[in-house]
Coordinates of C-alpha atoms and ligand atoms in Angstrom, one line a residue:
X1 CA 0.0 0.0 0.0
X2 CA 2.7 2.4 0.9
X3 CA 4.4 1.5 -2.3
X4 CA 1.4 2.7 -4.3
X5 CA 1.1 6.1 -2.3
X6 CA 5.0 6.8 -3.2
X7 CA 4.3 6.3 -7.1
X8 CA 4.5 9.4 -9.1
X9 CA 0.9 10.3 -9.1
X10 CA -1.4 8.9 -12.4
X11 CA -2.0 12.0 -14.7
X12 CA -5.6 9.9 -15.9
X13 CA -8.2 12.6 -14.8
X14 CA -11.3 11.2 -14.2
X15 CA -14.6 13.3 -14.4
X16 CA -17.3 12.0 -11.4
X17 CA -20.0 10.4 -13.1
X18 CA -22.9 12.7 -12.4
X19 CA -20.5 16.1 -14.3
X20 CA -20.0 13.1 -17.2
X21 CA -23.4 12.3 -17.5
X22 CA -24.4 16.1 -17.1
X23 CA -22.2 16.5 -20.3
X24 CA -23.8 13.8 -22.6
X25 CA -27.6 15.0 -21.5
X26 CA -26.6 18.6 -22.9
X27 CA -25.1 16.9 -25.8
X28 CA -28.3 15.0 -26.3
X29 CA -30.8 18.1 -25.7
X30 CA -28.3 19.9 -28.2
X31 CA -28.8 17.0 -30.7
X32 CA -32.6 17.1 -30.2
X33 CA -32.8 21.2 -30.4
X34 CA -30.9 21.5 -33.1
X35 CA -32.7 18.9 -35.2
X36 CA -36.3 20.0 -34.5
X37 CA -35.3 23.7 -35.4
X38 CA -34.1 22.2 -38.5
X39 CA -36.8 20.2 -39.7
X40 CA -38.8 23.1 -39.0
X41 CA -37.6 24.1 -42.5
X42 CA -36.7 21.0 -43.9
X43 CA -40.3 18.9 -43.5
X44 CA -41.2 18.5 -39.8
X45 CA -40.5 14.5 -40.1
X46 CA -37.2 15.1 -40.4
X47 CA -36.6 16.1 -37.2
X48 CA -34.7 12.9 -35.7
X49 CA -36.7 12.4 -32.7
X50 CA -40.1 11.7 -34.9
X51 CA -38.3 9.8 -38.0
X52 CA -37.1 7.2 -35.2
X53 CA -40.5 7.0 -33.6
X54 CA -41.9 6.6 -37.0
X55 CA -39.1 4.1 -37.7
X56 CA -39.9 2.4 -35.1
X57 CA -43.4 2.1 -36.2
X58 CA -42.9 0.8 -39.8
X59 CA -40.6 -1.7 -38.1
X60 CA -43.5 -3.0 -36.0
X61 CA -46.2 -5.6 -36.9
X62 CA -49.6 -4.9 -38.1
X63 CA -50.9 -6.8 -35.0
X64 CA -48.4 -4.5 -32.5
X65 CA -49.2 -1.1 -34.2
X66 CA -53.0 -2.4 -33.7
X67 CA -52.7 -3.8 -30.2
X68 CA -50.4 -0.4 -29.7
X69 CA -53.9 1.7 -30.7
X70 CA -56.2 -0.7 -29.7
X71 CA -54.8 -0.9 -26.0
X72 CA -53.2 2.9 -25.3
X73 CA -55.7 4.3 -27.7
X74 CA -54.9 8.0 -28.8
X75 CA -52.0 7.9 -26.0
X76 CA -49.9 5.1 -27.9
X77 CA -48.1 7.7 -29.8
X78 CA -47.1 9.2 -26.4
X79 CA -46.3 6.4 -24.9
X80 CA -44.1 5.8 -27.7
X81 CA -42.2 8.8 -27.2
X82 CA -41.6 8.2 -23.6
X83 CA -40.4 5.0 -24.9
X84 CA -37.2 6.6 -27.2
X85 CA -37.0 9.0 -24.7
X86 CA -35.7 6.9 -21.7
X87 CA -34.1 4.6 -24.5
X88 CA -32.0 7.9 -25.5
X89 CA -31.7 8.7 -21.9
X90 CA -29.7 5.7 -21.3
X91 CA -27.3 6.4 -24.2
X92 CA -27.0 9.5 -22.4
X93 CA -25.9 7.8 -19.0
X94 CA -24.0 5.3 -21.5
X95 CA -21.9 7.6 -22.7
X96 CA -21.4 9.8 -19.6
X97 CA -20.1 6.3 -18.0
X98 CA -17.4 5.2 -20.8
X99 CA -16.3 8.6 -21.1
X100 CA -15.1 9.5 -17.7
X101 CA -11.7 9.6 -18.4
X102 CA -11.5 10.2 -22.4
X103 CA -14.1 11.6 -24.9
X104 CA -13.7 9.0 -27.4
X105 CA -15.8 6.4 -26.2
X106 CA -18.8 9.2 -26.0
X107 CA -18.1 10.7 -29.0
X108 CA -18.4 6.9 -31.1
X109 CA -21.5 6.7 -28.9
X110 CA -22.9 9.9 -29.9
X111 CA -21.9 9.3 -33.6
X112 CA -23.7 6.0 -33.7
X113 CA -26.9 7.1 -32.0
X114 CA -26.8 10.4 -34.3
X115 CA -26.0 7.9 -37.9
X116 CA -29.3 6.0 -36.8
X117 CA -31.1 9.4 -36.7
X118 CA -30.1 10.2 -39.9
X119 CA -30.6 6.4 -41.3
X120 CA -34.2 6.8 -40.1
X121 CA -34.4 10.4 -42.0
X122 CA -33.1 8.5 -45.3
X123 CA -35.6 5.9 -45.2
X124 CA -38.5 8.5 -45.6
X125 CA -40.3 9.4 -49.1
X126 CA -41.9 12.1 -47.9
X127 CA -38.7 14.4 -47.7
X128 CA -36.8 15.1 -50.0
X129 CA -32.3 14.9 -49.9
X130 CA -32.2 18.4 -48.2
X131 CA -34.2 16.6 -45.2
X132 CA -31.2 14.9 -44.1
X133 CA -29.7 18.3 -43.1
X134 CA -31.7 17.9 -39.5
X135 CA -29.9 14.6 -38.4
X136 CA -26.6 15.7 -39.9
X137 CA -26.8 19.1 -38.3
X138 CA -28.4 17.6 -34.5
X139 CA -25.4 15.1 -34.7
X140 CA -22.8 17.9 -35.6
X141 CA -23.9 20.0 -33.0
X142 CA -24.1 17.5 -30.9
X143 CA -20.2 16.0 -30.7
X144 CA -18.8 19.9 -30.8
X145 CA -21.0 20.4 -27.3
X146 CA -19.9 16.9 -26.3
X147 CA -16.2 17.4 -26.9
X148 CA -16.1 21.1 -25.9
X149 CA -17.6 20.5 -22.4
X150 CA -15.8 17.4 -22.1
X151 CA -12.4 19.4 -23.0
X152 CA -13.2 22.1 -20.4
X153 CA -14.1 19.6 -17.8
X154 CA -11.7 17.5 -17.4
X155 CA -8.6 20.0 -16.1
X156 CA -11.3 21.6 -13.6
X157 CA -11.6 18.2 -11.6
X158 CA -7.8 17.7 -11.6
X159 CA -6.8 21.1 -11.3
X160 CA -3.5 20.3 -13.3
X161 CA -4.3 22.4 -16.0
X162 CA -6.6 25.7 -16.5
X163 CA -10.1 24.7 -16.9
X164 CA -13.7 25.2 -16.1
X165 CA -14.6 24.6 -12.5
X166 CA -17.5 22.3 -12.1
X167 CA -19.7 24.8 -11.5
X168 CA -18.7 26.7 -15.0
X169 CA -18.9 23.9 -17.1
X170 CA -22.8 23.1 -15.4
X171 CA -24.0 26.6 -16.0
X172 CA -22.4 26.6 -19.9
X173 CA -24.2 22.9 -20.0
X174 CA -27.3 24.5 -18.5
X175 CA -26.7 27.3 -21.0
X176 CA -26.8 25.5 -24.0
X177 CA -29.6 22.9 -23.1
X178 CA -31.5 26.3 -22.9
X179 CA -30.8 27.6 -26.1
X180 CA -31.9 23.5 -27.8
X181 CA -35.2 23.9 -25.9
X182 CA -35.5 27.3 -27.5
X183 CA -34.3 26.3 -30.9
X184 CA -36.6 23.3 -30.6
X185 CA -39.8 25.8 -30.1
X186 CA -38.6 27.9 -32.7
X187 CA -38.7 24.8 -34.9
X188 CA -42.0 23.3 -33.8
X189 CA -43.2 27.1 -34.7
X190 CA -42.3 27.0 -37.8
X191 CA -43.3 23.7 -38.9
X192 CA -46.8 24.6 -37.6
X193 CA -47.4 28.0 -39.3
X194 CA -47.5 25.8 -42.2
X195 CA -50.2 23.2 -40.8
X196 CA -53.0 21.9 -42.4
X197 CA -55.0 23.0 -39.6
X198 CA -55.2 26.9 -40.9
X199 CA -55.8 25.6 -44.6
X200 CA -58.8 23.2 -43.7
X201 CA -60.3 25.6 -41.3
X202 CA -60.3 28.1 -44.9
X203 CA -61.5 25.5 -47.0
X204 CA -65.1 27.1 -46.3
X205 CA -68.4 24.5 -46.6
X206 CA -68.4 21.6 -49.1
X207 CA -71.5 21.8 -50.8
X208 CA -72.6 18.1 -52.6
X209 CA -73.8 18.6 -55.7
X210 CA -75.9 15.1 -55.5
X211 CA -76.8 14.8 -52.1
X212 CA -77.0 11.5 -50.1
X213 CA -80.8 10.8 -49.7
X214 CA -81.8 11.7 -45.8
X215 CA -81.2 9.0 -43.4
X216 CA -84.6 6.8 -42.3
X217 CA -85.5 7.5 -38.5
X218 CA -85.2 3.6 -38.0
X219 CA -81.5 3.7 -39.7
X220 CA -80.6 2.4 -36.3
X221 CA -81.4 1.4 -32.6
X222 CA -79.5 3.5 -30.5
X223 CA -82.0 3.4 -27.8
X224 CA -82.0 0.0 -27.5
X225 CA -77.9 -0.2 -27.5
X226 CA -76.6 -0.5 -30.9
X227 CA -74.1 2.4 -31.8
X228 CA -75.4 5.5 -33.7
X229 CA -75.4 4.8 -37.2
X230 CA -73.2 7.9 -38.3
X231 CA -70.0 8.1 -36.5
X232 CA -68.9 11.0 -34.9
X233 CA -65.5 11.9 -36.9
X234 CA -64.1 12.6 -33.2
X235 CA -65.0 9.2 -32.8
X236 CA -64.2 7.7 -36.0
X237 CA -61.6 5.1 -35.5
X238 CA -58.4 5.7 -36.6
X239 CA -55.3 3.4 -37.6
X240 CA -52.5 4.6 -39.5
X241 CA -48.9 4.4 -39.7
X242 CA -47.8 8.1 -38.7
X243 CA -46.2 9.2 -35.8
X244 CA -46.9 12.5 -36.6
X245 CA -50.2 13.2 -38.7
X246 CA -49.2 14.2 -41.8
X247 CA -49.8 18.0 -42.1
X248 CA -50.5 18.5 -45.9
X249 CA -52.3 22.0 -47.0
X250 CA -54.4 21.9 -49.4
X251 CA -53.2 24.6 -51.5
X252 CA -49.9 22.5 -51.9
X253 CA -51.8 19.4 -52.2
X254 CA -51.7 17.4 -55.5
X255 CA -53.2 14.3 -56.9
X256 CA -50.9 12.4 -59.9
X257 CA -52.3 10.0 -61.8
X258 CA -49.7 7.9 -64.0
X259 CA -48.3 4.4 -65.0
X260 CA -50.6 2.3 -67.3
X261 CA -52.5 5.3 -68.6
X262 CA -53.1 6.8 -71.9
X263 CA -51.5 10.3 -70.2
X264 CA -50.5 11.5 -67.0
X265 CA -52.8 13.7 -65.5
X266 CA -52.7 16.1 -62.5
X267 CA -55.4 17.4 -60.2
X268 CA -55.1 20.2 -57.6
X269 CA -57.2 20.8 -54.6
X270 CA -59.4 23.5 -56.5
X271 CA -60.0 21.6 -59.4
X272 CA -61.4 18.7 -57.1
X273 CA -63.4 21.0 -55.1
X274 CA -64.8 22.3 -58.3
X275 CA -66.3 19.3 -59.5
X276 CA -69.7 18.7 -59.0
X277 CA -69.4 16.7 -55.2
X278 CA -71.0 13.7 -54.5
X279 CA -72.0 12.5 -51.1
X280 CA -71.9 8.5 -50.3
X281 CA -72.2 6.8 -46.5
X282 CA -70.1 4.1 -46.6
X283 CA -69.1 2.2 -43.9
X284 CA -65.2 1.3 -43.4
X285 CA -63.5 -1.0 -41.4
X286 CA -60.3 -2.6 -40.5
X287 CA -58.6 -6.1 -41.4
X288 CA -57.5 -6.1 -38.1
X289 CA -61.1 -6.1 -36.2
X290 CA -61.2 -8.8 -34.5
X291 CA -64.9 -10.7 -33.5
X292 CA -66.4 -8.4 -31.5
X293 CA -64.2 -5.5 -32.1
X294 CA -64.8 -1.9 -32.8
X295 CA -62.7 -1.2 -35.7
X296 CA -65.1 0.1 -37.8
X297 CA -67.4 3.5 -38.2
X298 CA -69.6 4.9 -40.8
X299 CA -69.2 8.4 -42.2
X300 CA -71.6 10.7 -45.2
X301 CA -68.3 10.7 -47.0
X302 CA -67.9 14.2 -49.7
X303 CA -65.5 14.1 -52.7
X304 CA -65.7 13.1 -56.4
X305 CA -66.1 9.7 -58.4
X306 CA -62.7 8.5 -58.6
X307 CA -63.9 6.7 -61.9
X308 CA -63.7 10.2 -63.6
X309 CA -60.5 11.2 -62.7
X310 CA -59.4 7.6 -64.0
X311 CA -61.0 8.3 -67.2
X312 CA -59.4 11.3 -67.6
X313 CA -55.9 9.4 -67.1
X314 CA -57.2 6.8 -69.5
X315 CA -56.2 2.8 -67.8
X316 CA -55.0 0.8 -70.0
X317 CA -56.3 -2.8 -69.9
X318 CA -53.1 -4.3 -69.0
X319 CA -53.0 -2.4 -65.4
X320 CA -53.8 -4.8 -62.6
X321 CA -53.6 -2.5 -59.6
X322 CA -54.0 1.0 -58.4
X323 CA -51.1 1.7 -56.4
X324 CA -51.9 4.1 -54.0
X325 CA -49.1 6.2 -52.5
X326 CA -49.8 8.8 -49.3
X327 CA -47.4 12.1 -48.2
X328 CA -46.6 9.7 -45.0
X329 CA -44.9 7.0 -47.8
X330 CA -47.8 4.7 -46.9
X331 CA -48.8 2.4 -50.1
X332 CA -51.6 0.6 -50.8
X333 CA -52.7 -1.6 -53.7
X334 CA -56.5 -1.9 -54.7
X335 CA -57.4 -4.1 -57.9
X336 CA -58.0 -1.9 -60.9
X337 CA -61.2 -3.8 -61.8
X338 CA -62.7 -2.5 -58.5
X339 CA -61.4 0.7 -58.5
X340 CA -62.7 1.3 -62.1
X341 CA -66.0 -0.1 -61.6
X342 CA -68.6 2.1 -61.4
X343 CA -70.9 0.6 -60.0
X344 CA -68.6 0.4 -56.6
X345 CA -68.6 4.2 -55.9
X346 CA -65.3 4.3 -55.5
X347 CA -64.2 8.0 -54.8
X348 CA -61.4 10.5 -53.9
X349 CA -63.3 12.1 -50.8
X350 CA -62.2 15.7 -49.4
X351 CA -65.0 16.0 -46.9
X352 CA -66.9 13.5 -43.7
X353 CA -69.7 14.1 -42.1
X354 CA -70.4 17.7 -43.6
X355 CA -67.0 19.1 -42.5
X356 CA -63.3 18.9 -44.6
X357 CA -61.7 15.8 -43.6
X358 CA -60.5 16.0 -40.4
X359 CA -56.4 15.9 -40.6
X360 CA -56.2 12.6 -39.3
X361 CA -58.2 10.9 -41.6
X362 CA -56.7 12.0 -44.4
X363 CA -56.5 16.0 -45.0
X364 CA -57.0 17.2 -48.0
X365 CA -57.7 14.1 -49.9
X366 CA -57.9 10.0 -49.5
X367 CA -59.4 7.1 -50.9
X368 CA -62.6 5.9 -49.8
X369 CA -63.7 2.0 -51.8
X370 CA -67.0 0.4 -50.4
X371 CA -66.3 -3.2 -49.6
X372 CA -62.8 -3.3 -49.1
X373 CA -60.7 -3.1 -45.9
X374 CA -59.0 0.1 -45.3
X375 CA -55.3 -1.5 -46.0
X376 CA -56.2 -2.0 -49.5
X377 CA -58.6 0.7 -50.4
X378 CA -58.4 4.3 -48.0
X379 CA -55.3 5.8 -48.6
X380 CA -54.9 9.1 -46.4
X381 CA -53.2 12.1 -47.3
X382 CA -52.8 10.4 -51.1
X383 CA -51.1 12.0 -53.7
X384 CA -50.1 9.4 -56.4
X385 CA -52.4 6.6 -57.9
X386 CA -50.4 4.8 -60.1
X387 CA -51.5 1.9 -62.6
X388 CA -49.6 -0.9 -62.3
X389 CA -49.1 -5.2 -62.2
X390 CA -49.1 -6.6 -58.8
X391 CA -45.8 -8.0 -59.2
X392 CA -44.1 -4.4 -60.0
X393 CA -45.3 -2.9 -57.1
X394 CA -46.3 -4.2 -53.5
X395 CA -47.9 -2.2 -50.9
X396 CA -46.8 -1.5 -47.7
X397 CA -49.0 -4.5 -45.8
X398 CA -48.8 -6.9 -48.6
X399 CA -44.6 -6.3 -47.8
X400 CA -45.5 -7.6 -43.9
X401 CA -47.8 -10.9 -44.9
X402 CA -51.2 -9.8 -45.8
X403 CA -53.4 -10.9 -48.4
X404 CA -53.2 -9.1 -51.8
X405 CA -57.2 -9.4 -52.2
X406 CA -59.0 -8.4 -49.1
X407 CA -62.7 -7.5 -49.3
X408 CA -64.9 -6.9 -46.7
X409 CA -65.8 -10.2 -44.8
X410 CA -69.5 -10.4 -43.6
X411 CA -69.6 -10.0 -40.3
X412 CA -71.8 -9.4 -36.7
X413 CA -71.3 -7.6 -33.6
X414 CA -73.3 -7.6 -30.1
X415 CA -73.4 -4.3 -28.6
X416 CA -75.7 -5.4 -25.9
X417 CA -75.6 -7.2 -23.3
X418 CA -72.1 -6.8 -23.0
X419 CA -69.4 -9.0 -22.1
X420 CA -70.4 -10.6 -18.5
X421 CA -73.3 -8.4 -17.7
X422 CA -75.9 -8.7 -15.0
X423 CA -79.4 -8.7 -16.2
X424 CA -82.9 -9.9 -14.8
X425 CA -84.1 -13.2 -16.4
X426 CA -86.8 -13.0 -18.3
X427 CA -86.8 -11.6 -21.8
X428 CA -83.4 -10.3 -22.5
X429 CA -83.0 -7.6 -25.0
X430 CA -79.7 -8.9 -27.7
X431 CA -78.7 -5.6 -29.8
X432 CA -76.1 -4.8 -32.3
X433 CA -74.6 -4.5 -35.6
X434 CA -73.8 -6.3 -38.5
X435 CA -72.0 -5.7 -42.2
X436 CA -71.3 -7.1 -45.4
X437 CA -70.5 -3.9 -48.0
X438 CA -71.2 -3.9 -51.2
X439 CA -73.1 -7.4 -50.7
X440 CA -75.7 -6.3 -47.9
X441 CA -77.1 -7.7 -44.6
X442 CA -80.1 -10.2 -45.2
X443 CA -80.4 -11.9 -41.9
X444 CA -79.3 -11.9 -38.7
X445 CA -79.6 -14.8 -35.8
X446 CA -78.8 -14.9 -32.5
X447 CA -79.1 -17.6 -29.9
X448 CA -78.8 -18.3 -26.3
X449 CA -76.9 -21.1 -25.6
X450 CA -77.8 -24.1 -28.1
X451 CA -80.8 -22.9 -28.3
X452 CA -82.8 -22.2 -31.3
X453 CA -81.7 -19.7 -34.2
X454 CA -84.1 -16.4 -33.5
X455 CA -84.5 -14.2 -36.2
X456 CA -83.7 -10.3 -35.4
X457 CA -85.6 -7.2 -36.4
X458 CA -83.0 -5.4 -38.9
X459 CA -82.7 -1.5 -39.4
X460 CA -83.7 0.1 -42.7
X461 CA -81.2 -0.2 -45.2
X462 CA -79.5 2.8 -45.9
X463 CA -77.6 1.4 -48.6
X464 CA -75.3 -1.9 -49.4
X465 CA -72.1 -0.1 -48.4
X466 CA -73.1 0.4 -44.9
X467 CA -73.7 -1.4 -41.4
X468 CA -77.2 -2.5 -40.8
X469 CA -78.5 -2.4 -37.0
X470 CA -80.5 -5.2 -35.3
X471 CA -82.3 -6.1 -32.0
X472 CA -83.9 -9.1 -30.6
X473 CA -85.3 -10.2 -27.4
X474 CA -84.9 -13.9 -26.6
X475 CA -86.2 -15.3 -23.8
X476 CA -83.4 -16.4 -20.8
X477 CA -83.5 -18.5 -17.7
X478 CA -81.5 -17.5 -14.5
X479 CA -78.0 -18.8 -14.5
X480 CA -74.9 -18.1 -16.7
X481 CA -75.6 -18.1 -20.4
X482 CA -73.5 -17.0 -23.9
X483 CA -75.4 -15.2 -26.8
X484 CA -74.5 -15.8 -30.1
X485 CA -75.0 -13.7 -33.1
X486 CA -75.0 -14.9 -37.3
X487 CA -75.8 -12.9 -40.2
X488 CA -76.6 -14.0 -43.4
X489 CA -75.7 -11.7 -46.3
X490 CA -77.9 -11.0 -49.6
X491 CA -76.0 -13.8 -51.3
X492 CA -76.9 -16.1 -49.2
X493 CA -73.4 -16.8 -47.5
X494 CA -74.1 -17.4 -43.8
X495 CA -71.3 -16.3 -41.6
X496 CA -68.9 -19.6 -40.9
X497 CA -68.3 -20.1 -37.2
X498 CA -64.9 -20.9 -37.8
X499 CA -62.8 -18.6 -36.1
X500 CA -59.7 -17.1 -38.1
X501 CA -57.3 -15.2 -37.4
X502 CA -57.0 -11.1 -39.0
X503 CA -54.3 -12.0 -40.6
X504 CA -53.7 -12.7 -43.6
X505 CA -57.5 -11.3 -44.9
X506 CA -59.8 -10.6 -42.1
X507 CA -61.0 -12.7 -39.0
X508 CA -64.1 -14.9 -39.2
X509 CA -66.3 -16.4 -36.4
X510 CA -69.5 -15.6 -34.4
X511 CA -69.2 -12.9 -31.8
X512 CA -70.3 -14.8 -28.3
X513 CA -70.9 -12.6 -25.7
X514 CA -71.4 -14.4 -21.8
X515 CA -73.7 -12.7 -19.2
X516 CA -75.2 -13.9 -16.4
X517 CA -79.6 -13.3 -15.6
X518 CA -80.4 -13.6 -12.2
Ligands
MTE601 N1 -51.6 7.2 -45.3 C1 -52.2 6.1 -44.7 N2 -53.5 5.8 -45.1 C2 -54.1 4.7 -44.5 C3 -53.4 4.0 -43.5 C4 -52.1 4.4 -43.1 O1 -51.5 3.8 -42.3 N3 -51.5 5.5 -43.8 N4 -54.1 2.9 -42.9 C5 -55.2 2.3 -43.6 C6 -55.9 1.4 -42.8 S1 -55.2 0.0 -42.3 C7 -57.2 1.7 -42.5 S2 -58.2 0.5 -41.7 C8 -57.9 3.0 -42.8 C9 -58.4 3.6 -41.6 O2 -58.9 4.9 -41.9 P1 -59.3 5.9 -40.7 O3 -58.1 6.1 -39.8 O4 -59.8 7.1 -41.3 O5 -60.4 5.1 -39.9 O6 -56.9 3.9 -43.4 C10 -56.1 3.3 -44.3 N5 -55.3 4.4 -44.9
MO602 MO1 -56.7 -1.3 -41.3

């Protein structure tokens, strides 16, 4: 021991971990600052710490980014973000560790962290080259406040050499983690005096040219428990790939139609809008509803006949798809034959429930086909159709496993009773909902038990695109009990019982729904 204490002292400064980790977290906050202030002129999903959440998202299942919405609802974004946060965090406290002594190891740290940022920038479509400046800049600015502070810092603790004391090389950290969150502000600023929100709230009152015909008082059964049969659009449901909703103003806003076509035609916003409108209620829903689920929502949808603008472009018979492409770099392919039938009503809609579409469904412009699920059909935010085969182009789900042909499957829903309810024996009111777009709802069954197949009352028929309400009251003795529910479409297909899976197409099977009459 004594021999160690007479050695010529070790010149190896050390930083104490908390002044090392205080360094990284300002280099960190610089990275962050500096790339949000950038991307406020570059395209707002530039900014690194979006372009990894959103990598992060096109990197995930179907079933997860489902579950993800499904489970945290509107906070799964959020939740999200907290996620990357702490998972920058401890790259922070990483590097703050391994760097105690020399700056390398940080700096490779912060290097690696800041060539993912700008990976997940380089993936995107919906920016162009000059996008990249955000990452390249954050990461910059980041290793010149890493190795600065770290420079300045190490002589203070050992007092060998001039440096910052401790306490000058927190309040220049505190300094310049200040200026980030300001430069991040200025950037969030920017990229939202450009929003869609100011443009749709100018777009002024869509006005349908051929109206949808009123709905029938007895459209559906509210009062007895089945779900209102327009859907709020604040409670539309809502599954897309964005981490941030694609903020696209209409006045920049343009629709290309290309490929297999006789020529290449282009439509602005204002020569949509100034098309005779049509209004159509069609009822979407999601390949990934499973029995029972609520994945689906009905909307008076406003826009034009997407056959037209197709004529205009002139398909040629060859083209097999239209391969949809949105701002967010979404794609999704929907069989030409359907898209150009016009008898389906498919249409380019700019307007739901009366108002312009809401931003996250889809501001200015999307897709909206009646009888196909929304991954192949109800591009948001769309700006390119093009005409194409299906093996030149595959869309962005067909690319994770599912189904290149995926229409509607005919399903049924019980709203009420619901799952493990209470009710007094007797006659028990069954309510709920049923679908099969395009095809329409002939029948629907429900059962207690194995008992006998009751027929229930149906709603009016608002048309074959849409969800048709029923009710039934079946008679139940005390004890526990399942209700089952069947619909029969106006084929003649009668639900299977067979329960599938979402994936690859849609899941099949009879909603059962256990409750207990006492
Ligand atoms: N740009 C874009 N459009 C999209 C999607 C998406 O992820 N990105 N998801 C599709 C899917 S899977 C469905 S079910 C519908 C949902 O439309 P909604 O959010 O308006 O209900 O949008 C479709 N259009
Ligand atoms: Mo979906």
């Amino acid at each position: 021991m004594s021999a160690l204490k007479e050695a010529p002292p070790t010149v190896r400064p050390r930083l104490s971990l908390g002044l090392a980790t205080a360094i990284s977290l300002v280099a960190l906050v610089t990275a962050l600052g500096v790339g949000h202030l950038v991307a406020g002129f570059v395209g707002y999903s530039a900014s690194p710490f979006v372009a990894v959440a959103d990598f992060v998202i096109a990197h995930s299942p179907h079933p997860v980014v489902v579950w993800a919405e499904q489970t945290l609802g509107t906070a799964d974004k959020t939740v999200l973000k907290i996620g990357i946060a702490v998972v920058l965090l401890g790259f922070a406290v990483l590097a703050g560790q391994v760097s105690r002594a020399r700056p390398l190891p940080g700096q490779v740290l912060v290097v690696v962290v800041g060539a993912f940022g700008i990976f997940a920038v380089y993936e995107r479509t919906d920016v162009g080259q000059l996008a990249l400046l955000a990452p390249v800049l954050a990461l910059a600015a980041s290793l010149l406040v890493f190795s600065w502070l770290h420079r300045r810092a190490l002589p203070a603790e050992t007092e060998l050499r001039q440096g910052f004391s401790r306490r000058q090389v927190l309040q220049r950290g505190a300094g310049i983690a200040a200026g980030a969150g300001v430069a991040a502000v200025v950037g969030e600023l920017v990229s939202s005096s450009g929003s869609a929100a100011g443009s749709r709230a100018s777009v002024g009152p869509l006005v349908a040219a051929r109206k949808a015909p009123p709905l029938p008082a007895d459209a559906d059964f509210q009062k007895l428990g089945s779900p209102p049969f327009i859907t709020p659009n604040a409670n539309f449901y809502r599954i897309d790939t964005a981490f941030v909703v694609p903020q696209v103003r209409a006045e920049d806003w343009q629709l290309k139609i290309h490929g297999m076509v006789d020529r290449e035609v282009s439509f602005s916003y204002a020569d949509i809008r100034n098309r005779p409108l049509v209004e159509r209620v069609v009822t979407l829903t999601c390949v990934s509803n499973e029995v029972g689920g609520d994945l689906i929502s009905t909307a008076n949808f406003i826009g034009v006949d997407l056959v037209d603008l197709l004529s205009a472009a002139g398909v040629r018979p060859g083209a097999q798809q239209m391969y949809a492409t949105s701002v967010d770099g979404f794609t999704c392919g929907t069989p030409s034959s359907v898209a150009l039938d016009p008898a389906r009503g498919a249409m380019l809609a700019i307007g739901m429930n009366g108002e312009p579409l809401p931003v996250e469904h889809g501001f200015p412009a999307r897709i909206v086909i009646p009888g196909l699920y929304g991954y192949v059909s109800a591009t948001k935010w769309v700006t390119d159709l093009e005409f194409t085969t299906w093996d030149a182009r595959q869309a962005y789900w067909l690319q994770r496993g599912w189904a290149e042909q995926a229409p509607i499957k005919t399903e049924s829903r019980i709203d009420v009773p619901r799952t493990s309810a209470s009710v007094p024996a007797g006659r028990v009111r069954v309510a709920g909902t049923a679908w099969a777009q395009h095809v329409g709802i002939a029948k629907v069954e429900v059962r207690v038990d194995q008992g006998p197949w009751q027929q229930a009352t149906l709603s009016a028929e608002v048309n074959k695109d849409t969800w048709r309400m029923w009710w039934a009251e079946v008679p139940v003795p005390v004890g526990s009990h399942t209700v089952s529910v069947r619909a029969t479409d106006q084929s003649g297909y009668t639900q299977t019982d067979h329960p599938a899976d979402p994936v690859p197409d849609g899941a099949t099977g009879w909603h059962k729904v256990p409750f207990t009459a006492g």
